[in-house]
mmCIF file of C-alpha atoms in Angstrom:
data_model
loop_
_atom_site.group_PDB
_atom_site.id
_atom_site.type_symbol
_atom_site.label_atom_id
_atom_site.label_comp_id
_atom_site.label_asym_id
_atom_site.label_seq_id
_atom_site.Cartn_x
_atom_site.Cartn_y
_atom_site.Cartn_z
ATOM 1 C CA MET A 873 71.357 46.112 36.192
ATOM 2 C CA ARG A 874 67.451 45.253 36.810
ATOM 3 C CA ASN A 875 66.712 48.433 38.906
ATOM 4 C CA LYS A 876 68.015 50.309 35.907
ATOM 5 C CA LYS A 877 66.130 48.436 33.154
ATOM 6 C CA THR A 878 62.861 48.878 35.836
ATOM 7 C CA GLY A 879 63.579 52.766 36.209
ATOM 8 C CA LYS A 880 63.711 52.836 32.097
ATOM 9 C CA ARG A 881 60.594 50.650 31.967
ATOM 10 C CA TRP A 882 58.721 53.159 34.479
ATOM 11 C CA LEU A 883 60.166 56.047 32.416
ATOM 12 C CA LEU A 884 58.567 54.823 29.427
ATOM 13 C CA PHE A 885 55.545 54.123 31.076
ATOM 14 C CA ILE A 886 55.275 57.788 32.610
ATOM 15 C CA ASP A 887 55.919 59.116 29.016
ATOM 16 C CA LEU A 888 52.896 57.265 27.488
ATOM 17 C CA MET A 889 50.626 58.082 30.211
ATOM 18 C CA LEU A 890 51.950 61.846 29.924
ATOM 19 C CA PHE A 891 51.465 61.672 26.096
ATOM 20 C CA ILE A 892 47.774 60.575 26.304
ATOM 21 C CA PHE A 893 46.943 62.827 28.675
ATOM 22 C CA LEU A 894 48.269 65.917 26.811
ATOM 23 C CA VAL A 895 46.763 64.619 23.485
ATOM 24 C CA PHE A 896 43.686 64.244 25.620
ATOM 25 C CA ILE A 897 43.616 67.651 26.950
ATOM 26 C CA ASP A 898 44.322 69.127 23.485
ATOM 27 C CA GLN A 899 41.461 67.158 22.044
ATOM 28 C CA MET A 900 39.173 68.234 24.717
ATOM 29 C CA THR A 901 39.850 71.936 24.118
ATOM 30 C CA LYS A 902 39.159 71.780 20.580
ATOM 31 C CA SER A 903 36.030 69.702 21.044
ATOM 32 C CA PHE A 904 34.808 72.791 23.590
ATOM 33 C CA ALA A 905 36.002 75.308 20.555
ATOM 34 C CA VAL A 906 33.583 73.221 18.251
ATOM 35 C CA GLN A 907 30.738 73.014 20.605
ATOM 36 C CA HIS A 908 30.754 76.594 21.696
ATOM 37 C CA LEU A 909 32.733 78.645 19.135
ATOM 38 C CA CYS A 910 31.836 76.969 15.745
ATOM 39 C CA GLY A 911 29.796 79.576 13.853
ATOM 40 C CA LYS A 912 29.832 82.178 16.778
ATOM 41 C CA ASP A 913 31.398 85.556 16.494
ATOM 42 C CA ALA A 914 34.884 85.590 18.497
ATOM 43 C CA PHE A 915 34.943 85.527 22.534
ATOM 44 C CA PRO A 916 36.965 88.218 24.226
ATOM 45 C CA LEU A 917 38.778 86.712 27.071
ATOM 46 C CA ILE A 918 40.911 90.013 27.349
ATOM 47 C CA SER A 919 39.401 92.681 25.152
ATOM 48 C CA GLY A 920 41.627 93.705 22.457
ATOM 49 C CA VAL A 921 44.386 91.439 23.522
ATOM 50 C CA LEU A 922 43.228 87.492 23.518
ATOM 51 C CA GLU A 923 40.080 86.168 22.323
ATOM 52 C CA LEU A 924 38.427 82.591 21.454
ATOM 53 C CA HIS A 925 37.855 82.528 17.874
ATOM 54 C CA TYR A 926 37.207 79.167 15.935
ATOM 55 C CA LEU A 927 38.916 78.356 12.693
ATOM 56 C CA GLU A 928 39.426 75.173 10.704
ATOM 57 C CA ASN A 929 42.944 75.478 9.461
ATOM 58 C CA PHE A 930 43.551 73.097 6.275
ATOM 59 C CA GLY A 931 47.409 74.356 6.173
ATOM 60 C CA ALA A 932 50.173 74.635 8.603
ATOM 61 C CA ALA A 933 51.495 77.433 10.759
ATOM 62 C CA PHE A 934 50.420 81.049 9.011
ATOM 63 C CA GLY A 935 48.364 79.092 6.327
ATOM 64 C CA LEU A 936 51.321 77.435 4.529
ATOM 65 C CA LEU A 937 50.759 74.392 2.596
ATOM 66 C CA GLN A 938 47.103 74.410 2.332
ATOM 67 C CA ASN A 939 45.227 70.954 1.728
ATOM 68 C CA GLN A 940 48.242 68.841 2.403
ATOM 69 C CA LYS A 941 46.849 66.697 4.671
ATOM 70 C CA ILE A 942 48.496 63.303 3.883
ATOM 71 C CA PHE A 943 52.022 65.439 4.070
ATOM 72 C CA PHE A 944 51.329 66.374 7.402
ATOM 73 C CA ILE A 945 50.054 62.906 8.962
ATOM 74 C CA LEU A 946 53.136 61.650 7.460
ATOM 75 C CA ILE A 947 55.358 64.279 8.987
ATOM 76 C CA ALA A 948 53.557 63.749 12.503
ATOM 77 C CA ILE A 949 54.148 59.944 12.486
ATOM 78 C CA LEU A 950 57.660 60.524 11.432
ATOM 79 C CA ILE A 951 58.257 63.106 14.223
ATOM 80 C CA CYS A 952 56.376 60.506 16.730
ATOM 81 C CA ILE A 953 58.700 57.735 15.478
ATOM 82 C CA MET A 954 61.913 59.409 15.892
ATOM 83 C CA ILE A 955 60.973 60.930 19.371
ATOM 84 C CA ALA A 956 59.925 57.259 20.369
ATOM 85 C CA TYR A 957 63.245 56.029 19.724
ATOM 86 C CA VAL A 958 65.241 58.991 21.376
ATOM 87 C CA LEU A 959 62.976 58.535 24.365
ATOM 88 C CA TYR A 960 63.894 54.491 24.476
ATOM 89 C CA ARG A 961 67.478 55.566 24.156
ATOM 90 C CA ILE A 962 67.377 58.109 26.944
ATOM 91 C CA PRO A 963 69.295 56.639 29.867
ATOM 92 C CA PRO A 964 67.182 56.912 32.983
ATOM 93 C CA GLU A 965 69.179 59.778 34.684
ATOM 94 C CA ARG A 966 67.748 62.734 36.494
ATOM 95 C CA LYS A 967 69.577 65.175 34.233
ATOM 96 C CA TYR A 968 67.655 63.716 31.069
ATOM 97 C CA ILE A 969 64.206 64.613 32.689
ATOM 98 C CA PRO A 970 63.696 68.064 31.161
ATOM 99 C CA PHE A 971 64.721 66.635 27.864
ATOM 100 C CA ASN A 972 62.499 63.527 28.308
ATOM 101 C CA PHE A 973 59.557 66.034 28.998
ATOM 102 C CA LEU A 974 59.735 68.485 26.164
ATOM 103 C CA LEU A 975 60.161 65.471 23.506
ATOM 104 C CA VAL A 976 56.736 63.953 25.046
ATOM 105 C CA LEU A 977 55.183 67.880 24.356
ATOM 106 C CA ILE A 978 56.501 67.557 21.012
ATOM 107 C CA ALA A 979 55.056 64.268 20.387
ATOM 108 C CA SER A 980 51.713 65.185 21.962
ATOM 109 C CA GLY A 981 51.304 68.223 20.081
ATOM 110 C CA ALA A 982 52.328 66.641 16.668
ATOM 111 C CA ALA A 983 49.775 63.654 17.271
ATOM 112 C CA GLY A 984 47.064 66.137 18.483
ATOM 113 C CA ASN A 985 47.176 68.023 15.436
ATOM 114 C CA MET A 986 47.556 64.702 13.293
ATOM 115 C CA VAL A 987 44.296 63.274 15.003
ATOM 116 C CA ASP A 988 42.438 66.649 13.423
ATOM 117 C CA ARG A 989 43.802 66.075 10.580
ATOM 118 C CA THR A 990 42.823 62.232 10.422
ATOM 119 C CA MET A 991 39.154 62.843 11.669
ATOM 120 C CA HIS A 992 38.488 66.067 9.905
ATOM 121 C CA ALA A 993 41.001 67.023 7.225
ATOM 122 C CA TYR A 994 41.520 70.343 9.039
ATOM 123 C CA VAL A 995 43.012 71.125 12.332
ATOM 124 C CA ILE A 996 40.926 73.046 14.764
ATOM 125 C CA ASP A 997 42.348 76.484 16.054
ATOM 126 C CA PHE A 998 40.848 78.748 18.596
ATOM 127 C CA ILE A 999 43.310 81.040 20.480
ATOM 128 C CA TYR A 1000 43.832 84.334 19.016
ATOM 129 C CA PHE A 1001 45.946 87.028 20.091
ATOM 130 C CA SER A 1002 44.385 90.209 18.327
ATOM 131 C CA LEU A 1003 46.686 92.470 20.301
ATOM 132 C CA ILE A 1004 49.474 91.784 17.733
ATOM 133 C CA ASP A 1005 47.221 89.676 15.085
ATOM 134 C CA PHE A 1006 49.089 86.405 15.574
ATOM 135 C CA PRO A 1007 47.435 83.618 13.495
ATOM 136 C CA VAL A 1008 44.850 81.668 15.412
ATOM 137 C CA PHE A 1009 46.314 78.386 17.089
ATOM 138 C CA ASN A 1010 45.433 75.716 19.406
ATOM 139 C CA VAL A 1011 46.916 73.580 22.690
ATOM 140 C CA ALA A 1012 48.793 71.242 20.430
ATOM 141 C CA ASP A 1013 50.518 74.057 18.874
ATOM 142 C CA ILE A 1014 51.607 75.564 22.319
ATOM 143 C CA TYR A 1015 52.717 72.263 23.509
ATOM 144 C CA VAL A 1016 55.348 72.107 20.104
ATOM 145 C CA THR A 1017 56.396 75.814 20.086
ATOM 146 C CA VAL A 1018 56.801 76.287 23.893
ATOM 147 C CA SER A 1019 58.607 72.604 24.132
ATOM 148 C CA THR A 1020 60.840 73.273 20.735
ATOM 149 C CA ILE A 1021 61.929 76.628 22.234
ATOM 150 C CA LEU A 1022 62.692 75.271 25.859
ATOM 151 C CA LEU A 1023 64.432 72.284 23.987
ATOM 152 C CA VAL A 1024 66.770 74.481 22.164
ATOM 153 C CA LEU A 1025 67.873 76.468 24.970
ATOM 154 C CA PHE A 1026 68.264 73.430 27.079
ATOM 155 C CA ILE A 1027 70.341 71.932 24.169
ATOM 156 C CA LEU A 1028 72.451 75.060 23.903
ATOM 157 C CA PHE A 1029 72.941 76.381 27.586
ATOM 158 C CA TYR A 1030 72.642 73.066 29.874
ATOM 159 C CA TYR A 1031 73.513 69.697 28.161
ATOM 160 C CA LYS A 1032 76.719 69.104 26.356
ATOM 161 C CA GLU A 1033 77.502 67.330 23.446
ATOM 162 C CA GLN A 1034 78.809 64.306 25.271
ATOM 163 C CA ASP A 1035 75.177 64.144 27.172
ATOM 164 C CA PHE A 1036 73.800 62.786 23.593
ATOM 165 C CA SER A 1037 76.179 60.135 23.562
ATOM 166 C CA PHE A 1038 73.490 57.759 23.875
ATOM 167 C CA LEU A 1039 72.147 58.291 20.634
ATOM 168 C CA SER A 1040 75.307 57.442 18.901
ATOM 169 C CA ILE A 1041 75.731 54.253 16.748
ATOM 170 C CA LYS A 1042 79.154 53.570 18.225
ATOM 171 C CA GLN A 1043 77.797 54.012 21.715
ATOM 172 C CA GLN A 1044 75.239 51.173 20.804
ATOM 173 C CA LYS A 1045 77.702 48.686 19.492
ATOM 174 C CA LYS A 1046 80.066 49.086 22.809
ATOM 175 C CA THR A 1047 76.910 48.654 24.934
ATOM 176 C CA ARG A 1048 75.924 45.529 23.002
ATOM 177 C CA LYS A 1049 79.699 43.854 23.424
ATOM 178 C CA ILE A 1050 79.562 44.745 26.924
ATOM 179 C CA SER A 1051 76.491 43.357 27.533
#
């Protein structure tokens, strides 16, 4: 039993370190964007396809819900709390490593954009796919989008319904009675 608890603590420690590292990377890229792109013309990385283009986003994706800073901060906090709860409940088994990692990515993206909203009242976006005229985005957005897509695919095609019994209230009560 002690080894399982130690494994769980170690996994949660790794989750926390990864979360901090990913938020740091996001914030560093945004700092780079402010220093080198703010007030300047877009910088093409691949002409006609991909460019760095500074944008201050006061809304959500595609410019939705403009100037709703408090709402977005509360949603990010709620997402991070829910993910922390699930990470705490996940058994320290090998099959849950992808699920665990993807949840940390989502939380990191939510937290990275929350830091922007808290510090600036807007999110710093700077990556633009000009080929398809896709909205300007940032590294935190990549974390959230890619990990959410992969999470849905894992849930649909890899995990079974019983793999999520660790989230069941009935399971929690049984675990307490056994302990």
